[in-house]
Coordinates of N, CA, C and O and ligand atoms in Angstrom, one line a residue:
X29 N 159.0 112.3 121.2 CA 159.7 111.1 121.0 C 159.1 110.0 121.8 O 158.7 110.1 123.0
X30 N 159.0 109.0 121.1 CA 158.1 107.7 121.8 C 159.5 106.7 122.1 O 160.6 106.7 121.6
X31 N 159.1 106.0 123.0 CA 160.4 105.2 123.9 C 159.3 103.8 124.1 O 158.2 104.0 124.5
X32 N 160.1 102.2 123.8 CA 159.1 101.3 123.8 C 160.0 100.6 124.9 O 161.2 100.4 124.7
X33 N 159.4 100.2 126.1 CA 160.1 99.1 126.8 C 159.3 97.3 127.0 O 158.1 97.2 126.7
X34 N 159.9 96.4 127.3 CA 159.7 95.0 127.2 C 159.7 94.3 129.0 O 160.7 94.5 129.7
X35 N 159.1 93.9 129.3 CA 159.2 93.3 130.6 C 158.7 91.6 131.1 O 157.6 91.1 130.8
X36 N 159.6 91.1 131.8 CA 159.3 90.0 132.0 C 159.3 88.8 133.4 O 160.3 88.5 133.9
X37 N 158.4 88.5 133.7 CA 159.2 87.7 135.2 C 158.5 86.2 135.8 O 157.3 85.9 135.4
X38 N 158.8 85.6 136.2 CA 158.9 84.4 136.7 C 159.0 84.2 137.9 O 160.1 84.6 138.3
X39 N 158.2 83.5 139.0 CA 158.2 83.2 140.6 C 157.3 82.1 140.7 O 156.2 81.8 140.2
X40 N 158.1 81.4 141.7 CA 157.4 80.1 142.0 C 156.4 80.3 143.1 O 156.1 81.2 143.9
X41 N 156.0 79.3 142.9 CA 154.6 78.9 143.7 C 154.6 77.9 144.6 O 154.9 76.7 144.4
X42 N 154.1 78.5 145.6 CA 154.7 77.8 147.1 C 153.6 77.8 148.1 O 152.9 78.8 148.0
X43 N 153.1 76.7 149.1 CA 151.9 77.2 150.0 C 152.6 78.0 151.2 O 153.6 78.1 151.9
X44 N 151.5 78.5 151.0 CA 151.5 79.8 152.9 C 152.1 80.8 152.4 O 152.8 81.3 153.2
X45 N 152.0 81.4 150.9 CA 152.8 82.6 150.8 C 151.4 83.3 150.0 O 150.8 82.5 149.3
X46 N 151.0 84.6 150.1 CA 149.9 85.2 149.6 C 150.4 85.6 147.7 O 151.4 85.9 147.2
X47 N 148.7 85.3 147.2 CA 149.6 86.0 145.5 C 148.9 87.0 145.0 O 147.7 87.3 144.7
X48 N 149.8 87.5 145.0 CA 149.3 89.5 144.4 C 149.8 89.4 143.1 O 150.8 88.8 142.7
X49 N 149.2 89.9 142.5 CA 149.4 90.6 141.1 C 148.5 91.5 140.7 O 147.3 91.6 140.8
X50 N 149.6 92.7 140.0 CA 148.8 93.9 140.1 C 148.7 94.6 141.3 O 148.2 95.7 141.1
X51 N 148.9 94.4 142.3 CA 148.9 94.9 143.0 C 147.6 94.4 144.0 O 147.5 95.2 144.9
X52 N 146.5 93.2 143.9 CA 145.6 92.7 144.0 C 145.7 91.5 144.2 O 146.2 90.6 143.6
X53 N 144.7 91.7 145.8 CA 145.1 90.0 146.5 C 144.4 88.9 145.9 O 143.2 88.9 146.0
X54 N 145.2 87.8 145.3 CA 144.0 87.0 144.7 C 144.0 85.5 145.2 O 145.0 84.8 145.3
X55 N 142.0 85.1 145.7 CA 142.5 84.2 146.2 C 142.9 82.8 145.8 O 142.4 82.4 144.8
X56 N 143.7 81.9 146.6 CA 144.3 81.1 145.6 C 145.1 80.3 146.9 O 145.6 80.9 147.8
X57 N 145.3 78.7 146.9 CA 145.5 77.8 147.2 C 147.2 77.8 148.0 O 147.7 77.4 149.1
X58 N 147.9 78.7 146.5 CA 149.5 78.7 147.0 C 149.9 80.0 146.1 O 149.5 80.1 145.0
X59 N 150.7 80.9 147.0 CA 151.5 82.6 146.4 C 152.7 82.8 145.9 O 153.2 81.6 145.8
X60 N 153.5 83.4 145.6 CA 154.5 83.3 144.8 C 155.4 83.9 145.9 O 155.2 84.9 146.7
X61 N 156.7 82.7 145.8 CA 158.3 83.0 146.2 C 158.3 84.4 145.7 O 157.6 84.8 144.8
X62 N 159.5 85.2 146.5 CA 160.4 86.2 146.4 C 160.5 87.2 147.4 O 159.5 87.6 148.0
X63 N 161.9 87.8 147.7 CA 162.0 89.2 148.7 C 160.8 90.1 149.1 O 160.3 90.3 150.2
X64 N 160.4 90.4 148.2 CA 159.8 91.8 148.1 C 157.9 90.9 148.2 O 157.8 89.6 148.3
X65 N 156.8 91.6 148.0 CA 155.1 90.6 147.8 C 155.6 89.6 146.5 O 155.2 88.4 146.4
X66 N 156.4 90.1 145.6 CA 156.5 89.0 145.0 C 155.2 88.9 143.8 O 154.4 88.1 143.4
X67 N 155.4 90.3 143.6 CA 153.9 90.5 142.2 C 154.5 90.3 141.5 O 155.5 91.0 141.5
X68 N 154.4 89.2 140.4 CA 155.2 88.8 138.8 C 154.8 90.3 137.7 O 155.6 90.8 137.0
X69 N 153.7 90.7 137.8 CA 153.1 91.4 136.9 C 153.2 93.0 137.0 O 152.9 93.7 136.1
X70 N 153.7 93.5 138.2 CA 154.1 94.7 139.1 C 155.8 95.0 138.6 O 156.4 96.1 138.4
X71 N 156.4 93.2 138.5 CA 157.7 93.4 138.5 C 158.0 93.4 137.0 O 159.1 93.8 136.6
X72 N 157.1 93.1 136.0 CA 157.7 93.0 134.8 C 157.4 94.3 134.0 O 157.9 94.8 133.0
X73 N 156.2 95.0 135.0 CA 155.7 96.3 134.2 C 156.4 97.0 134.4 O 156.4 97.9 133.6
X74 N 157.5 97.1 135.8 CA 158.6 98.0 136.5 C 159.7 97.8 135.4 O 160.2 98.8 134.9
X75 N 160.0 96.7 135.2 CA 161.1 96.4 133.7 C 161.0 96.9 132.9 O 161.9 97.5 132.3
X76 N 159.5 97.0 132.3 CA 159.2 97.2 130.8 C 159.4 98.3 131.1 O 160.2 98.8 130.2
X77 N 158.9 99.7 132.5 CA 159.5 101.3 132.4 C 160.8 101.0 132.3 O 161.3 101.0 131.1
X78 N 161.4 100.7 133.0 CA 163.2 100.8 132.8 C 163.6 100.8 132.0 O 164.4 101.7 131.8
X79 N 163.1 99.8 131.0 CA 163.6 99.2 129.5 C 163.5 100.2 128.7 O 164.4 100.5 127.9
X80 N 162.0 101.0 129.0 CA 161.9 102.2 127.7 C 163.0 103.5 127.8 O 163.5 104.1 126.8
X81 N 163.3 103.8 129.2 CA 164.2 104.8 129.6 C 165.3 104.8 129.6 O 166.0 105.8 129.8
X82 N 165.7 102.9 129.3 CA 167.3 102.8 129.2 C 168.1 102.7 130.5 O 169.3 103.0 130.5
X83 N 167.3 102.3 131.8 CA 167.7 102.7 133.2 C 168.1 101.0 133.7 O 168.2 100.7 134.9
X84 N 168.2 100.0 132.5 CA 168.2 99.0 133.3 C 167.7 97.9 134.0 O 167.3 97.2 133.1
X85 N 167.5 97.3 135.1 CA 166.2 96.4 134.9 C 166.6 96.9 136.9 O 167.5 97.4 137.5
X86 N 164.9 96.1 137.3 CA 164.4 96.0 138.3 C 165.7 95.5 139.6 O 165.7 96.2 140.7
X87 N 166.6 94.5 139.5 CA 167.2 93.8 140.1 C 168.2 94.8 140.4 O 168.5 94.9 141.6
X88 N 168.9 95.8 139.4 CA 169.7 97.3 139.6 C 169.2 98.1 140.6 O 169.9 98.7 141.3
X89 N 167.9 98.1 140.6 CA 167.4 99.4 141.1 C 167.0 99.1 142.7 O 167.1 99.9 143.6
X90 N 166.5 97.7 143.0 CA 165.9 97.0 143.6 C 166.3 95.7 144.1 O 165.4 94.8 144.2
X91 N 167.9 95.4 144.7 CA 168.6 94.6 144.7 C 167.9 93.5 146.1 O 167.8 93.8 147.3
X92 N 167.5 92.5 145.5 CA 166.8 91.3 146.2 C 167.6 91.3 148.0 O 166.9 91.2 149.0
X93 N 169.1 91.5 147.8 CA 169.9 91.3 148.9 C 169.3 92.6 150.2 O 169.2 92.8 151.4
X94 N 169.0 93.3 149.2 CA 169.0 94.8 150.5 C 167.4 94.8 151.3 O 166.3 94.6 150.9
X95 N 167.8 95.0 152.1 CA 166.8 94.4 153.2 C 165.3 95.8 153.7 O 164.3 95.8 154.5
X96 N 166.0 96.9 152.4 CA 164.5 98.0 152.1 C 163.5 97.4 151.6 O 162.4 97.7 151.8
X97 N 164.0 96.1 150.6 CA 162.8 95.7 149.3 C 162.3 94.2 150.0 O 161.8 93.3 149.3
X98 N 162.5 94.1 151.6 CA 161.9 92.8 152.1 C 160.5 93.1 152.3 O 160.1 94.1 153.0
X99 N 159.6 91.9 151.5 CA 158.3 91.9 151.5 C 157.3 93.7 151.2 O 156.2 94.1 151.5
X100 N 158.8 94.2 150.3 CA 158.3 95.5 149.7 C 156.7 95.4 149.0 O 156.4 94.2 148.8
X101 N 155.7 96.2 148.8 CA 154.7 96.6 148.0 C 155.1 96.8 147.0 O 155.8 97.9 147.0
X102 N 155.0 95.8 145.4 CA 155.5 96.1 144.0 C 154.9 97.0 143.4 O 155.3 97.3 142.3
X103 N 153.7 97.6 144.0 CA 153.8 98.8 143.9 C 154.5 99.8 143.8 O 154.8 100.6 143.0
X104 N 154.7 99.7 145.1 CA 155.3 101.0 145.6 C 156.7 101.2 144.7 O 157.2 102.3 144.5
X105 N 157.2 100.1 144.3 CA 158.7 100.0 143.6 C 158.4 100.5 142.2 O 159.3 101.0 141.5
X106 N 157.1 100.4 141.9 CA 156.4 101.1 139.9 C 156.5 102.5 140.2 O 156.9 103.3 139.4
X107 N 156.0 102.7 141.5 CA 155.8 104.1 141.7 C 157.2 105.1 141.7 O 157.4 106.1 140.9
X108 N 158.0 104.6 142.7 CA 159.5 104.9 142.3 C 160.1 105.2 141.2 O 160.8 106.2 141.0
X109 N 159.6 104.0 139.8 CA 160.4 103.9 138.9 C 159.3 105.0 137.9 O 159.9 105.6 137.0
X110 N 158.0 105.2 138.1 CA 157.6 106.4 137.3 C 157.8 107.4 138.1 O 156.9 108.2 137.8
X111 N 158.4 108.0 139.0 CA 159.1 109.3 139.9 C 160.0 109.5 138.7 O 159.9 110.5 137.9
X112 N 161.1 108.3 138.6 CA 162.2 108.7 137.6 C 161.8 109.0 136.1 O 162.3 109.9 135.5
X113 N 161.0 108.3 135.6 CA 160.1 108.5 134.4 C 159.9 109.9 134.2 O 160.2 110.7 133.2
X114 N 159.1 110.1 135.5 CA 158.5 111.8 135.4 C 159.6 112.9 135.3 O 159.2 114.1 134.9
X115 N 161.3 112.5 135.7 CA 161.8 113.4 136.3 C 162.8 113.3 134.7 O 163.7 114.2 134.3
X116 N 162.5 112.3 134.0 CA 163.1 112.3 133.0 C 162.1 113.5 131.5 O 162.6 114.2 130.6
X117 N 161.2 113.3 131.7 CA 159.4 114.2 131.3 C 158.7 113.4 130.3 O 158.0 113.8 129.4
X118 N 158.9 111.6 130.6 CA 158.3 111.0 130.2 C 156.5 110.1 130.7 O 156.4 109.3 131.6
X119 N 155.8 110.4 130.0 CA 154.5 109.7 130.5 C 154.3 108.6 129.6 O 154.9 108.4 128.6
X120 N 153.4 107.9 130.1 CA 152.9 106.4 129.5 C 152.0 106.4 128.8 O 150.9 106.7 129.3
X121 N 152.2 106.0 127.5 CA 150.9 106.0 126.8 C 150.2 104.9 126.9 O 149.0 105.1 126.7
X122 N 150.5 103.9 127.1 CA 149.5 102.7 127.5 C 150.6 101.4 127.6 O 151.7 101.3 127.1
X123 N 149.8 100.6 128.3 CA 150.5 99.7 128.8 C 150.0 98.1 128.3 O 148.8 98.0 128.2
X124 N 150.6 97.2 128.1 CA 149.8 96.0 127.1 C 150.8 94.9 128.1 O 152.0 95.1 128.1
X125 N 150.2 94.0 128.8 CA 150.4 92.8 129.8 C 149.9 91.5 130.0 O 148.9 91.4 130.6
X126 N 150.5 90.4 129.6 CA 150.0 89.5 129.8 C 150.6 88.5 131.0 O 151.8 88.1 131.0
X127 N 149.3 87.9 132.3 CA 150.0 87.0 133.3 C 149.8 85.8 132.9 O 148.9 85.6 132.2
X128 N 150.6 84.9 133.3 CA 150.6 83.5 132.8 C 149.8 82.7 133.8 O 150.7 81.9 133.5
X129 N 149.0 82.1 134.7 CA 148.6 81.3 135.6 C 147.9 80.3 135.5 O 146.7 80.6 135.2
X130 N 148.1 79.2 135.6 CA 147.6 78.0 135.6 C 145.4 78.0 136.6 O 144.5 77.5 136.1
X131 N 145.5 78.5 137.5 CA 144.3 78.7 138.5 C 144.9 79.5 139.7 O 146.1 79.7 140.1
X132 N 143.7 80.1 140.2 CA 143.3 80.7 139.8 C 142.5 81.1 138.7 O 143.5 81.5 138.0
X133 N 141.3 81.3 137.8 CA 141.1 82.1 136.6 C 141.2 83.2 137.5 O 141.0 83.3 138.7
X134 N 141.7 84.2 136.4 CA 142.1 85.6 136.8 C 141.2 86.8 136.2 O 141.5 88.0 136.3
X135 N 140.3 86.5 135.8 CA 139.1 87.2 135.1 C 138.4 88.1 136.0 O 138.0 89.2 135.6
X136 N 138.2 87.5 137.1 CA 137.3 88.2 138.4 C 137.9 89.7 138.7 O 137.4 90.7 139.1
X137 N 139.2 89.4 138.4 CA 140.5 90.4 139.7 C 141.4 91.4 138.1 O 142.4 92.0 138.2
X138 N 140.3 91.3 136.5 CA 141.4 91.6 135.9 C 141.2 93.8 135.8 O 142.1 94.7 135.7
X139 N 139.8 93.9 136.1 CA 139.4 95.2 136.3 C 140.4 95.8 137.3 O 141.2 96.7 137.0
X140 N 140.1 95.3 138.6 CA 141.2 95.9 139.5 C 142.3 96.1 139.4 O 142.8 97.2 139.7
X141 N 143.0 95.0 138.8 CA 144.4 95.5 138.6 C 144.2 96.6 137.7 O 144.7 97.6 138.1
X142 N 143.7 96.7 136.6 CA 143.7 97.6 135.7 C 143.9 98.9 136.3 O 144.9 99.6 136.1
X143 N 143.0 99.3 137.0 CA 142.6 100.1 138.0 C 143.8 100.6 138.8 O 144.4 101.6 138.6
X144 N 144.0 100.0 139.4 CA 145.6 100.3 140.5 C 146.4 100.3 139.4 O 146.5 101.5 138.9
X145 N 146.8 99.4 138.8 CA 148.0 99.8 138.3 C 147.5 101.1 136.9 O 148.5 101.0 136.2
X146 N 146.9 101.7 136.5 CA 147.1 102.6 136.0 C 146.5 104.1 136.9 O 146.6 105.1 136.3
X147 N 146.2 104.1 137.7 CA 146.6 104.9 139.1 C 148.0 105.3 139.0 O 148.3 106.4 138.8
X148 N 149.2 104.2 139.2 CA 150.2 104.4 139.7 C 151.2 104.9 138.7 O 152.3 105.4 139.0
X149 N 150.5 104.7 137.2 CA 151.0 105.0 135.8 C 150.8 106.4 135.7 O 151.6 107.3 135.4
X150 N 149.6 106.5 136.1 CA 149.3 107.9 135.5 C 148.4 108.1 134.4 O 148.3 109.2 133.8
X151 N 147.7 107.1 134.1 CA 147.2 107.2 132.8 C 145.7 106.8 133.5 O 145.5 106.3 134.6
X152 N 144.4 107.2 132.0 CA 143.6 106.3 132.5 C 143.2 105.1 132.4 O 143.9 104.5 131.6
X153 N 142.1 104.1 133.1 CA 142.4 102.9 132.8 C 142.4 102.0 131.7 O 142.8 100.8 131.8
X154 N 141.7 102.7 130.5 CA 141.4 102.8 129.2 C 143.2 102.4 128.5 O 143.4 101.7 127.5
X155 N 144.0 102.9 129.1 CA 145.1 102.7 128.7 C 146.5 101.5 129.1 O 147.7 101.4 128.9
X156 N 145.3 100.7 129.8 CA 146.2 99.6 130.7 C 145.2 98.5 130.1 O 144.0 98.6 129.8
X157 N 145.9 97.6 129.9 CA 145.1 96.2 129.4 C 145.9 95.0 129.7 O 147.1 94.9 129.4
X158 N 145.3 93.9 130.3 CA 145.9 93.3 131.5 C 145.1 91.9 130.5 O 143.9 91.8 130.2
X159 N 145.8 91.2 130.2 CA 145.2 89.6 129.7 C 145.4 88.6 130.4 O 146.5 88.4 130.8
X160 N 144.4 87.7 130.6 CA 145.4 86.1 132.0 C 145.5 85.0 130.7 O 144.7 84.9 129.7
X161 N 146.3 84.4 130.9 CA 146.5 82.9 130.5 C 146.6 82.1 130.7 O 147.4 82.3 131.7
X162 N 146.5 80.5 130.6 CA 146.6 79.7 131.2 C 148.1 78.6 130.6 O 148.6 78.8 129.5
X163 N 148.5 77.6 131.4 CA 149.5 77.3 130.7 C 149.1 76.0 130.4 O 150.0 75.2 130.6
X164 N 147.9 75.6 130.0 CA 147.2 74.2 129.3 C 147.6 73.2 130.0 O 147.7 72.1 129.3
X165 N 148.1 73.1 131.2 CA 148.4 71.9 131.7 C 150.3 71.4 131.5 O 150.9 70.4 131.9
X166 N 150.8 72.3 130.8 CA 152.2 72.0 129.8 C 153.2 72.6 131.3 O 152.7 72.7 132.4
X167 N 154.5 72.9 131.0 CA 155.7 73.1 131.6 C 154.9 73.8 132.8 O 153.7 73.6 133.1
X168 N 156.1 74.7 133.3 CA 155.8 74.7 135.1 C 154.6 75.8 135.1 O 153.7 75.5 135.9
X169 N 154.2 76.8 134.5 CA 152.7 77.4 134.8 C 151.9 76.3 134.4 O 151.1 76.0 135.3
X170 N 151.8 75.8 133.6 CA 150.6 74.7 133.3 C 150.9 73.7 134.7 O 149.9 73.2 135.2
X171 N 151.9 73.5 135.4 CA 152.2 72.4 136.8 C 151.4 73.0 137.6 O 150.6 72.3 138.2
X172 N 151.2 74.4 138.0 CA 150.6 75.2 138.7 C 152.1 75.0 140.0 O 152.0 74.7 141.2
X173 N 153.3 75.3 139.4 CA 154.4 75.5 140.1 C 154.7 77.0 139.9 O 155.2 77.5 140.9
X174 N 154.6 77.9 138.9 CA 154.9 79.2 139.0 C 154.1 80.0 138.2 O 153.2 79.5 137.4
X175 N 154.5 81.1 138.2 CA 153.2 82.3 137.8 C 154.2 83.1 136.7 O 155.3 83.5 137.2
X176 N 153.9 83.2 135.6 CA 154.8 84.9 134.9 C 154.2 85.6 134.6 O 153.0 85.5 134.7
X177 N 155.0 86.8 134.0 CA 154.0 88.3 133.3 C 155.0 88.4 132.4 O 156.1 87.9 132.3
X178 N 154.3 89.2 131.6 CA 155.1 89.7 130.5 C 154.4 91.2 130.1 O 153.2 91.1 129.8
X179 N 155.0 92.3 129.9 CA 154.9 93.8 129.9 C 155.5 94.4 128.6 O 156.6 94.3 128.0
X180 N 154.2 95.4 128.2 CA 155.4 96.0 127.4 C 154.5 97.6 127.5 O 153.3 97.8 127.6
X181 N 155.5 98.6 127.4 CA 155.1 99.7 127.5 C 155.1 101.0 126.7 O 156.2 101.1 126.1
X182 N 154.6 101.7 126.5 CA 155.0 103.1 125.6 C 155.0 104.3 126.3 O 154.0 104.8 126.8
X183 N 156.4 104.9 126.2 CA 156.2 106.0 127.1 C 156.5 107.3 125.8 O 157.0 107.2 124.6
X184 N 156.0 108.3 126.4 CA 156.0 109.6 125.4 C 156.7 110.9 126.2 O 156.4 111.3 127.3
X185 N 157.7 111.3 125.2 CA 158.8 112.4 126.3 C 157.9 113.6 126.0 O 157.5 113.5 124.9
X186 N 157.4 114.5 126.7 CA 157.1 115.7 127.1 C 157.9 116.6 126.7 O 157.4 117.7 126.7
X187 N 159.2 116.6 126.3 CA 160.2 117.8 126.0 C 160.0 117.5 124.6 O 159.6 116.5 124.1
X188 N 160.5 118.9 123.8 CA 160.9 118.7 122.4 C 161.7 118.6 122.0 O 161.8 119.0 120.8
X189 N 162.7 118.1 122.6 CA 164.4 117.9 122.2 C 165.1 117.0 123.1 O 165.3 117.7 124.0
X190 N 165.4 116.2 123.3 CA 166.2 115.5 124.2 C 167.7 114.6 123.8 O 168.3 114.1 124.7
Ligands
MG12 MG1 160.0 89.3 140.4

């Protein structure tokens, strides 16, 4: 049984704060607001597992207020959420991502993320594909006021009945 999940996120952009995405420090002028590093692309790909498994979204699992997920590694929160993946006997068949960012170009840094984040998937990196975009100058990514991602995933159950 194949399970498809959808993921999405949004964080502003602020000076003196570092911007990770993917899990990869990129360098860049001003970093993105939020509790936890504050990776747009970490946090929508953690959605998009949720979504496929029916578990809900990031903000349930990983509530901004609780003071475990301050300046958390969004890594480490994917990792979590494929523990439950795994414990359900679901793996990832590939993963399809696009980040939104005004500058930065993100071309330099797009191998690496690939890299980490399909490490943390489980797959190889053949199966993670990570695209940047720009937002032409238009609404708040084109302002170079905030950064998004958007995720979508395929996971495949391991059991033959569920
Ligand atoms: Mg987020």
């Amino acid at each position: 049984m194949f399970r498809i999940g959808i993921g999405h996120d949004t964080h502003r952009l602020v000076k003196g704060r570092p911007l990770i995405l993917g899990g990869v420090h990129i360098e860049s002028e001003s970093g993105a607001e939020g509790h936890s590093d504050a990776d747009a692309l970490a946090h929508a790909i953690t959605d998009a597992v949720l979504g496929a498994l029916g578990e809900g979204d990031i903000g349930l699992h990983f509530p901004d207020r609780d003071p475990r997920w301050k300046d958390a590694d969004s890594l480490d929160l994917l990792a979590r959420v494929m523990w439950l993946a795994g414990e359900r006997g679901f793996l990832v068949v590939n993963l399809d991502a696009t980040v939104m960012l005004e500058r930065p170009r993100l071309r330099p840094y797009i191998d690496e993320m690939e890299t980490k984040l399909a490490g943390v998937l489980g797959v190889d990196a053949r199966c993670v594909n990570v695209k940047a975009k720009t937002g032409e100058g238009l609404d708040s990514v084109g302002e170079c006021r905030a950064v998004e991602a958007q995720a979508v995933v395929l996971l495949e159950s391991q059991r033959t009945s569920r």
